[in-house]
XYZ file of C-alpha atoms in Angstrom:
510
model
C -10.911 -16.284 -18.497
C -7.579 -15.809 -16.723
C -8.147 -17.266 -12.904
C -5.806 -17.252 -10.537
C -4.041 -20.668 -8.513
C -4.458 -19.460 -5.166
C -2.049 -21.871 -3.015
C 1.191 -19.629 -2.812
C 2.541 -17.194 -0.245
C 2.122 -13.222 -2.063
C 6.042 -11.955 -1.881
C 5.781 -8.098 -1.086
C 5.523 -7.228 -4.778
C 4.381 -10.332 -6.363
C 1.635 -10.080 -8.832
C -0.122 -13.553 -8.008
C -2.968 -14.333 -5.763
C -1.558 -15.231 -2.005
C -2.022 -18.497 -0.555
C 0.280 -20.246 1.297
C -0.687 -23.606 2.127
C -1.267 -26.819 4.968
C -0.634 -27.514 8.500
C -1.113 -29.464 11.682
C -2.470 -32.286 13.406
C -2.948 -31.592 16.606
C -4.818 -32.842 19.584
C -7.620 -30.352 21.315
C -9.287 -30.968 24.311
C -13.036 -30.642 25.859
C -15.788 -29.132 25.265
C -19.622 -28.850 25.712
C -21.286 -32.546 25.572
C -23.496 -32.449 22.379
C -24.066 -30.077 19.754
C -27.781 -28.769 19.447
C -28.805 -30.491 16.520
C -26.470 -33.755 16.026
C -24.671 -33.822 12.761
C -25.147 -36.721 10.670
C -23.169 -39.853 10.730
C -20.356 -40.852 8.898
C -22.203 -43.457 7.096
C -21.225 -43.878 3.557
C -23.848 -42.008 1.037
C -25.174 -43.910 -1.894
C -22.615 -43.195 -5.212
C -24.383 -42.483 -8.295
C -22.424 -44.899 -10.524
C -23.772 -43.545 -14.093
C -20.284 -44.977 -15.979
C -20.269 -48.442 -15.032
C -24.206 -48.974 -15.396
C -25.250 -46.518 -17.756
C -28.986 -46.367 -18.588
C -29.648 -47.550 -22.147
C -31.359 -45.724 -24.905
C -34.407 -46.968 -27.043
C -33.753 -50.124 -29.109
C -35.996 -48.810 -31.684
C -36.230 -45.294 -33.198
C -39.419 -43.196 -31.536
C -41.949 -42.841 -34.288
C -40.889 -40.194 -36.853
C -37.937 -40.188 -35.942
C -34.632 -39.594 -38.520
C -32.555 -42.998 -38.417
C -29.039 -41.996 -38.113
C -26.352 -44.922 -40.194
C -22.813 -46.064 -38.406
C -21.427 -46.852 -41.521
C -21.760 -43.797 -43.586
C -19.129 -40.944 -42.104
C -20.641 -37.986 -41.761
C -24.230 -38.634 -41.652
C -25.422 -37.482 -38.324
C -24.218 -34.219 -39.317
C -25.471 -34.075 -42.917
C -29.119 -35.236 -41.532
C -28.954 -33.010 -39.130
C -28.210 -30.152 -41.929
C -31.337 -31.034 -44.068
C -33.630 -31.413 -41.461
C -36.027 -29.193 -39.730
C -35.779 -28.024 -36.141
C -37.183 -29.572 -33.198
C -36.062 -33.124 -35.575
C -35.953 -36.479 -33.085
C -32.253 -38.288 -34.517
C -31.841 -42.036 -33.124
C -28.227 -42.979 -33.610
C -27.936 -46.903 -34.536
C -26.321 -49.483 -32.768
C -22.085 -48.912 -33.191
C -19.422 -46.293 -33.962
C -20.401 -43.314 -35.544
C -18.087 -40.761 -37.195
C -18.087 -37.238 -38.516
C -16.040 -36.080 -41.455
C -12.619 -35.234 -40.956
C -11.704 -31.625 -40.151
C -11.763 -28.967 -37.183
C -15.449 -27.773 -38.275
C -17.218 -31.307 -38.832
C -19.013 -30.968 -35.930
C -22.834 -31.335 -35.556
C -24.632 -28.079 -35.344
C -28.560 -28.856 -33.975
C -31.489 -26.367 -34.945
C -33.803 -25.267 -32.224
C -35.268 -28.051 -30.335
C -33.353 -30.827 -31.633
C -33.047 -34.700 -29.862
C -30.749 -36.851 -30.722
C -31.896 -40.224 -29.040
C -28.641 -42.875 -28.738
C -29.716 -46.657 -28.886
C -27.621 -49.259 -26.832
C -24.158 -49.268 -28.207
C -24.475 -46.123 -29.520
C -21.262 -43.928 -29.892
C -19.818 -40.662 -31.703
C -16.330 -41.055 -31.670
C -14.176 -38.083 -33.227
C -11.238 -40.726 -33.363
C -8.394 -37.526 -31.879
C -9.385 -36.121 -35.711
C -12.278 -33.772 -34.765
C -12.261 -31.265 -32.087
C -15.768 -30.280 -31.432
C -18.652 -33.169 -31.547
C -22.338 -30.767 -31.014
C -21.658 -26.950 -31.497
C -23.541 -24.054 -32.235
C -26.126 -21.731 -30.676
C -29.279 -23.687 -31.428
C -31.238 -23.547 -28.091
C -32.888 -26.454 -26.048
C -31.213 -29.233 -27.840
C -31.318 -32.706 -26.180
C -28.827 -34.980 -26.123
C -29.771 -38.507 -24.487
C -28.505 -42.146 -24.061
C -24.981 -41.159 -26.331
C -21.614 -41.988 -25.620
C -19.066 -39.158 -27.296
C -15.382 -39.842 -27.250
C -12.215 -39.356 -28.526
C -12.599 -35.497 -29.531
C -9.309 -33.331 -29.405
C -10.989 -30.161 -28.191
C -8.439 -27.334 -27.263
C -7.690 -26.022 -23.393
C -10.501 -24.103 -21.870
C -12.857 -25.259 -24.896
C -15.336 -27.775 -25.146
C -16.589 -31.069 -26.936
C -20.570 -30.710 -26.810
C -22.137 -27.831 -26.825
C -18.707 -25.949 -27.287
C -20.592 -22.571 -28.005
C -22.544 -22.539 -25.099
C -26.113 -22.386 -26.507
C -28.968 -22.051 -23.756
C -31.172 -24.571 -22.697
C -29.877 -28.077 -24.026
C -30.488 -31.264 -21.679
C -28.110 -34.033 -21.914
C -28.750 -36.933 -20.219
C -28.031 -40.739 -19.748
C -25.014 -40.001 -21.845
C -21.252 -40.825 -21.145
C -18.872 -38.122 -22.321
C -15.531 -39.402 -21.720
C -11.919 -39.249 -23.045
C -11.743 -35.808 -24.910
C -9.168 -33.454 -24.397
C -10.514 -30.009 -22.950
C -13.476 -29.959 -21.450
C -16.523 -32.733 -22.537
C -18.932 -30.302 -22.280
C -20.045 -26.760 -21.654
C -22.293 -25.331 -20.197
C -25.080 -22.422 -21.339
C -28.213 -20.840 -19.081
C -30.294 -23.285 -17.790
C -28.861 -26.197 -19.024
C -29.667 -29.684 -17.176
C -26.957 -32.385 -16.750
C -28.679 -35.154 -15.421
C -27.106 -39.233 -14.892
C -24.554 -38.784 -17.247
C -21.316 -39.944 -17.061
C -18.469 -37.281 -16.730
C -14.838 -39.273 -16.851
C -11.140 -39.391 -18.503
C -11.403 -35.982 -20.210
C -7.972 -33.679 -20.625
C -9.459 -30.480 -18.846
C -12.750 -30.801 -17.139
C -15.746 -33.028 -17.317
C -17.599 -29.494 -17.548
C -16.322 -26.136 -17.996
C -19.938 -23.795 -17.188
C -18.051 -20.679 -19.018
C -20.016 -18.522 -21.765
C -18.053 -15.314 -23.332
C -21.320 -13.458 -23.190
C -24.889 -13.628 -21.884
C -24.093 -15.018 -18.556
C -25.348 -18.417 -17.124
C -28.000 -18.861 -14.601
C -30.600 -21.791 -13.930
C -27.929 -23.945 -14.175
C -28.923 -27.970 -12.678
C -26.156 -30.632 -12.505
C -27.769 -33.521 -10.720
C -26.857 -37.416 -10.382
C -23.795 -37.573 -12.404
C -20.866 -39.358 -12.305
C -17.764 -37.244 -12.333
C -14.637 -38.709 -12.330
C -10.744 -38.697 -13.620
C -10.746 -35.526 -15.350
C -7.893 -33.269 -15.758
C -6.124 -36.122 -17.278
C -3.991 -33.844 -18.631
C -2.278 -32.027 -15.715
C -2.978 -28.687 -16.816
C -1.624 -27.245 -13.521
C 1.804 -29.009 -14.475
C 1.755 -27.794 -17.604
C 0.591 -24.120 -17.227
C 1.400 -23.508 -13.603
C -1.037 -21.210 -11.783
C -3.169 -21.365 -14.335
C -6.227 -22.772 -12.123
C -7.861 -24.201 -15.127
C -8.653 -27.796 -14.039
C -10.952 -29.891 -11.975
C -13.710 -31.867 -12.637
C -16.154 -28.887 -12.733
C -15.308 -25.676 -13.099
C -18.094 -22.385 -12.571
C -17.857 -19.103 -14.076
C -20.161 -16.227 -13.187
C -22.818 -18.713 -13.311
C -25.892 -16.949 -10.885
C -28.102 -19.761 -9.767
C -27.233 -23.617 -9.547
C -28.328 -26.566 -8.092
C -25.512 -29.290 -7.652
C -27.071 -32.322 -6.081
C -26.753 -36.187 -6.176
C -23.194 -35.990 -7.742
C -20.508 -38.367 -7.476
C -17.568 -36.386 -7.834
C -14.387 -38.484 -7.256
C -10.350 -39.322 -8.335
C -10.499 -35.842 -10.558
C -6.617 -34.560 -10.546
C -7.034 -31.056 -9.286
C -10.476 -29.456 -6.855
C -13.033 -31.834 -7.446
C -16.105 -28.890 -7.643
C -14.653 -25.179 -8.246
C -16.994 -22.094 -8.253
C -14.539 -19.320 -9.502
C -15.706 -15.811 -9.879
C -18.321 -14.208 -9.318
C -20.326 -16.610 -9.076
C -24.099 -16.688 -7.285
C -26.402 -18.796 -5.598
C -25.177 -21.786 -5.632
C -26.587 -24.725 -3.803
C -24.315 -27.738 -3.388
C -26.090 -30.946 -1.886
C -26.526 -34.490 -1.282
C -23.044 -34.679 -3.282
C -20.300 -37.688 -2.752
C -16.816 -35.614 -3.002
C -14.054 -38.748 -2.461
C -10.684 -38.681 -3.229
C -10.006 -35.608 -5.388
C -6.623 -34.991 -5.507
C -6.917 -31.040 -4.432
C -9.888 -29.331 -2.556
C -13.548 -31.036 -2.597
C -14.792 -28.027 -3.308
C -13.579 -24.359 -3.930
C -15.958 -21.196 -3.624
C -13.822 -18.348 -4.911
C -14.720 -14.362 -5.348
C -18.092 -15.088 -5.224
C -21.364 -14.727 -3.027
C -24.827 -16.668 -1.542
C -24.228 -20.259 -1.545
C -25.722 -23.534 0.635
C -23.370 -26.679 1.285
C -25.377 -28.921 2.779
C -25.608 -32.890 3.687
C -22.793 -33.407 1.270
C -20.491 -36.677 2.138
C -16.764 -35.642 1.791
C -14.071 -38.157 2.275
C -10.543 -38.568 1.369
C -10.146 -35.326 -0.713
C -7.059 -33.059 -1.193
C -4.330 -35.818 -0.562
C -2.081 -35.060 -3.032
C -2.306 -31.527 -3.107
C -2.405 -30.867 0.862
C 0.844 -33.113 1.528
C 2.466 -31.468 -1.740
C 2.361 -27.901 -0.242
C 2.745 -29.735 3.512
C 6.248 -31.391 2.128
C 7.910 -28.443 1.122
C 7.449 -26.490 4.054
C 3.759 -24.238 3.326
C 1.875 -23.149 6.247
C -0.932 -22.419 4.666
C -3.989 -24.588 6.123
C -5.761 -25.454 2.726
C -8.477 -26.603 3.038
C -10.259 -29.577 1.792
C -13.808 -27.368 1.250
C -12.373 -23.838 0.440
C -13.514 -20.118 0.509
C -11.313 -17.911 -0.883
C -12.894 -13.900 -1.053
C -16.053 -15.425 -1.651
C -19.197 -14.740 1.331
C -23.029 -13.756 1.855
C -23.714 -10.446 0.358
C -27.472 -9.705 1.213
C -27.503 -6.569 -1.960
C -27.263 -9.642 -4.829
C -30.263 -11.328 -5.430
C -30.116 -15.288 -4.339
C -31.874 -17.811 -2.661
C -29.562 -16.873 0.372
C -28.329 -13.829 1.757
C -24.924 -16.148 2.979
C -22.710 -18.720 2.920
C -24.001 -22.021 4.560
C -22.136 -25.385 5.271
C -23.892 -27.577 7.642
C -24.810 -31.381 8.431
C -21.996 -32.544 6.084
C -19.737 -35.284 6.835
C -15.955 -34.259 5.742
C -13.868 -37.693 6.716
C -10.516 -38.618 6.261
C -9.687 -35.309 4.236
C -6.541 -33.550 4.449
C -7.567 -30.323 6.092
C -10.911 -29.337 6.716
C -12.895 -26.012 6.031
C -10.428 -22.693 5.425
C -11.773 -19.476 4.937
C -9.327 -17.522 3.567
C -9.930 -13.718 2.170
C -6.448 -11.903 0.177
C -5.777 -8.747 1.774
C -4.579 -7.168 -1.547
C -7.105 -8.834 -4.004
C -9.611 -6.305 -5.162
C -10.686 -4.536 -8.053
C -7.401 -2.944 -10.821
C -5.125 -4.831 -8.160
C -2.549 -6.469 -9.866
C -2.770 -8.964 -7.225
C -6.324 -9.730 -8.593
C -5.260 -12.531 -11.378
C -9.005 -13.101 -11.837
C -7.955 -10.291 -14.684
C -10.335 -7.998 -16.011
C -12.892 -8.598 -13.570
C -14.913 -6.507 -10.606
C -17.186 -7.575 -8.051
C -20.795 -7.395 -8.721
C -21.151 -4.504 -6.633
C -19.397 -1.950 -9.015
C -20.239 -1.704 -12.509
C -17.587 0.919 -13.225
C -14.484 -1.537 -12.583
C -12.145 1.912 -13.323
C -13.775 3.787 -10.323
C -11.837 1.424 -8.035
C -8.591 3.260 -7.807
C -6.850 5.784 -5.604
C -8.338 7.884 -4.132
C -11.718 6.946 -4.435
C -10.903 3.574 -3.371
C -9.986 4.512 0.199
C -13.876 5.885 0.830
C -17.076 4.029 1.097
C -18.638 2.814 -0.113
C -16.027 1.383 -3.138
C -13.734 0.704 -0.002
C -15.983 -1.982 0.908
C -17.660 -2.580 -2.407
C -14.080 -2.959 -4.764
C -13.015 -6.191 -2.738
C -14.101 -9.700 -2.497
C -14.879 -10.338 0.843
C -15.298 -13.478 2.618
C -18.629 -12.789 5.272
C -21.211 -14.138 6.701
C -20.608 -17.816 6.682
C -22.229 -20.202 8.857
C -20.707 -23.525 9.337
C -22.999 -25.257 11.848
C -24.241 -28.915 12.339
C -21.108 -31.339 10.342
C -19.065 -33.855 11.369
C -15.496 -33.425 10.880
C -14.014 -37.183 11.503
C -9.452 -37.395 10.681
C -7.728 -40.673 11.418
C -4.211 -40.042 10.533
C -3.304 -43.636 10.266
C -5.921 -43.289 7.355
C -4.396 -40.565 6.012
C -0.737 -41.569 6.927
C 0.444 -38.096 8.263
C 1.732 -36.807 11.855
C 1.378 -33.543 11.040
C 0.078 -30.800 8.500
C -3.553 -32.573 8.107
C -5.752 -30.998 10.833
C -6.765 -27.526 10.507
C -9.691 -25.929 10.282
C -8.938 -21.822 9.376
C -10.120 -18.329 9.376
C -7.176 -15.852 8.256
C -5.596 -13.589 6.022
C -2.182 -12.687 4.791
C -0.880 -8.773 5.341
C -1.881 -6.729 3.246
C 1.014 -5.311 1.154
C 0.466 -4.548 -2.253
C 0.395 -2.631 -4.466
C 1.418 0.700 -2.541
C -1.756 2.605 -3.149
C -4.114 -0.392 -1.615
C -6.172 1.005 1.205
C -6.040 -2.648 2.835
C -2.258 -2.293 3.613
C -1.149 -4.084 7.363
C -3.837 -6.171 9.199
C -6.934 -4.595 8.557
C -8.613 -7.570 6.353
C -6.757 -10.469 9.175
C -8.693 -8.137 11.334
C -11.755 -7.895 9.814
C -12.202 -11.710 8.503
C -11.733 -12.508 11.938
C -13.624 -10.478 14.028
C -15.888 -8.259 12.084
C -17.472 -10.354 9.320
C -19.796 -12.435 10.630
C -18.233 -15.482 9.727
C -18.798 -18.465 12.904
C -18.652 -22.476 13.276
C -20.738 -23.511 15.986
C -22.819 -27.212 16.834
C -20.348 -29.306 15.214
C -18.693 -32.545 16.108
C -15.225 -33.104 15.625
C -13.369 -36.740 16.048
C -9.399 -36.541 16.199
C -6.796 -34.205 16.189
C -7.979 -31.022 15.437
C -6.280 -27.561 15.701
C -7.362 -24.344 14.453
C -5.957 -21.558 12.558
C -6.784 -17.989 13.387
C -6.426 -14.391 11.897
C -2.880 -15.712 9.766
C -0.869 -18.682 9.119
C 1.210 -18.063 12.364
C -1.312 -18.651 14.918
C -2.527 -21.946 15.391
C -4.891 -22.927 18.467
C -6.099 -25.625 20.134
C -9.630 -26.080 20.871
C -9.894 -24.253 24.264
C -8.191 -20.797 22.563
C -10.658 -21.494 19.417
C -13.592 -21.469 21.278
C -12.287 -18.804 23.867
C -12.311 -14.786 23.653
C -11.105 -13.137 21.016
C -12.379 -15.710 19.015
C -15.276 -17.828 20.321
C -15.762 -20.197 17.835
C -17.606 -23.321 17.709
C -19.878 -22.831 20.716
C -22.399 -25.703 20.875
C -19.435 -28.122 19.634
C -17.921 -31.600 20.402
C -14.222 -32.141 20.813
C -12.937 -35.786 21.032
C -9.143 -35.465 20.224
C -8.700 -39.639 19.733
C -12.035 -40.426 18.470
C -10.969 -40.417 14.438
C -9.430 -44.018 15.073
């Protein structure tokens, strides 16, 4: 799966994704009275709290439905064995167990329900790694609590093998290692509970077959990556609370996604059509949200407050100038030749308060396809088929000199509110920037995006603009690379003429 952690400077010859990292609170000054269309307040957005009032799950068992014992080990799975597909299981009142062993797990049959009733919970006790596997589709998992599963890094607790279809809902999946759950094609996660688990609360990765009609709405996801995993494989950018792989259509709406160590939402790869809304993003320790190497996407009426903290002061406190940002594009823009929804990238009428940095778009001048810089390994964009075609010479022509990179385009950030009080966030400097920029190109020596060309083009020629927003406190603005930062006046002025339409009220974040 081998992603990159994007945060670093890129040394001449370093094989690792460049990113350097966070900058600068500092005052700006006029501009036009009112935006167009007045962003919404910074009124707090309702949380949906599914792990401290869960729904509960029928008291009695549906009619015909297989009655599932606590106190005999292994039955759910044996029941589930002898019975037919599309069988309704109601799991008792108490702690239910599987057998002990790395392939106890449940394995459903097509069509399968297993209904939890109030107190219900699967607990794998740290003996079992895997609680509901196999590639039975549209399995449906309600009203269950499943704990205590030791399921390896980058795997999975329920529905480890990425079957298509299943619906889990009104269930709490919470202190596993790994991920609690995967994800397959169209797959609903709906008011569940997503907390304490070692990796991610969802890791929406299938080896084969590809994901699409994905819906993760009204959840609670919170305190994942318990396990540190960028501590303990560093730049391994394999934690979060939900992490997206090549998943091409998803609706992410109604979320509370909050306190997970690492980005709080992270779209990584080729990923497409993506619509991100109505979400709470608080208090994350890294980004709120990350949109990486991918394309078509809509960010919209999300409330974003106090994310990136810990991350933005760590790379702030030892001396990175990078300005990263607190909702993150990194290669990733419109691309009107892939089917979506959209044809680019929209953020508008969010509120982002109180976060350490605000939106950076950032695009690696030598990420592309066979670079060595390009840590997402293996992978292409979804423009060329034939990854191997992207190499000297052919490389340096169109179209594969447009079509081999990952380009960060057409993005429209229009209509938000962008509120910092640094007495809120308790820094005097490094906490302020909004960004558009890339490094110099430099690697390796046969790239055809050597020098400034991709600063250059992110810049100026791809269609990316912020205009009709509202910004209270010190704001400054990063431009083209890390070393020029503006203030408001030289942001909105020629070359760059950003933000037309927007408000500027340097000590209104207080």
């Amino acid at each position: 799966m081998g992603i990159e952690r994007r945060h670093r400077a890129l040394p001449v010859a370093a094989p690792v994704l460049a990113l350097v990292a966070a900058t600068g609170c500092v005052g700006t000054t006029g501009g036009p009275a009112e935006p167009s269309a007045a962003p919404p307040s910074s009124a707090a957005r309702p949380a949906a709290r599914m792990c401290a009032e869960p729904a509960a799950g029928p008291a009695k068992p549906p009619a015909g439905a297989v009655r599932v014992d606590p106190a005999v080990v292994g039955d759910l799975a044996e029941k589930t064995r002898s019975s037919p597909p599309n069988t309704v299981f109601w799991l008792r009142p108490g702690e239910h167990r599987l057998e002990p062993g790395r392939h106890a797990q449940v394995v459903p049959k097509k069509g399968d329900s297993y209904l939890g009733a109030p107190g219900a919970v699967l607990d794998g006790r740290k003996a079992n790694q895997y609680a509901f596997g196999g590639s039975a589709r549209d399995v449906t998992i309600r009203h269950l609590t499943v704990q205590g599963f030791v399921a390896p890094h980058d795997e999975g607790v329920v529905n480890h093998d990425s079957a298509d279809g299943w619906v889990i809902e009104h269930a709490r999946i919470q202190y596993n290692s790994g991920a609690g759950l995967m994800a397959g094609a169209r797959q609903r996660v709906r008011a569940s509970c997503l907390r304490g688990n070692g990796q991610y609360g969802m890791n929406a990765y299938k080896a084969s077959g590809g994901i699409s009609g994905l819906v993760v709405e009204d959840n609670e996801i919170a305190d994942n990556n318990r396990d540190d995993w960028e501590r303990r494989r560093p730049g391994c950018g394999c934690t979060g609370g939900v992490k997206f792989w090549a998943v091409d259509g998803a609706d992410i709406r109604g979320n509370w996604v909050h306190d997970n160590r690492g980005a709080g939402l992270w779209a990584d790869t080729n990923n497409n059509d993506f619509r991100v809304e109505d979400n709470v993003l608080e208090a994350n320790d890294g980004a709120a949200l990350i949109y990486e190497a991918g394309y078509n996407a809509v960010v919209r009426e999300n409330t974003i407050r106090r994310n990136n903290w810990v991350e933005g002061r760590r790379y702030a406190d030892r001396g990175d100038s990078f300005p990263f940002g607190t909702v993150y594009l990194s290669e990733a823009g419109g691309e009107p030749r892939i089917p979506a929804r959209t044809d680019r990238i929209e953020i508008y009428r969010n509120v982002l308060e109180n976060n350490w940095s605000g939106i950076t778009l950032w695009e690696n001048a030598d990420r592309f396809c066979n670079s060595p810089a390009n840590t997402s390994t293996g992978s292409c964009t979804l423009l060329v088929k034939e990854t191997d075609r992207c190499t000297r010479p052919a490389i340096a022509d169109p179209p594969l000199h447009s079509d081999c990179r990952w380009k960060t385009q057409r993005v429209d950030i229009h209509d938000n509110r962008f509120v910092l009080d640094t007495s809120v966030v308790e820094c005097t400097v490094t906490c302020g920037r909004m960004a558009l920029l890339a490094n110099y190109g430099t690697y390796p020596d046969w790239s055809p995006y050597q020098g400034d060309r991709v600063a250059e083009a992110i810049t100026h020629k791809q269609h990316n603009r912020w205009h009709d927003n509202v910004y209270l406190g010190p704001w400054s603005f990063v431009a083209h690379d890390p070393s020029r930062v503006l203030d408001s006046g030289q942001w909105q002025a020629a070359p760059y003429r950003q933000d037309a339409g927007s408000t500027f009220r340097p000590l209104g974040g207080g």
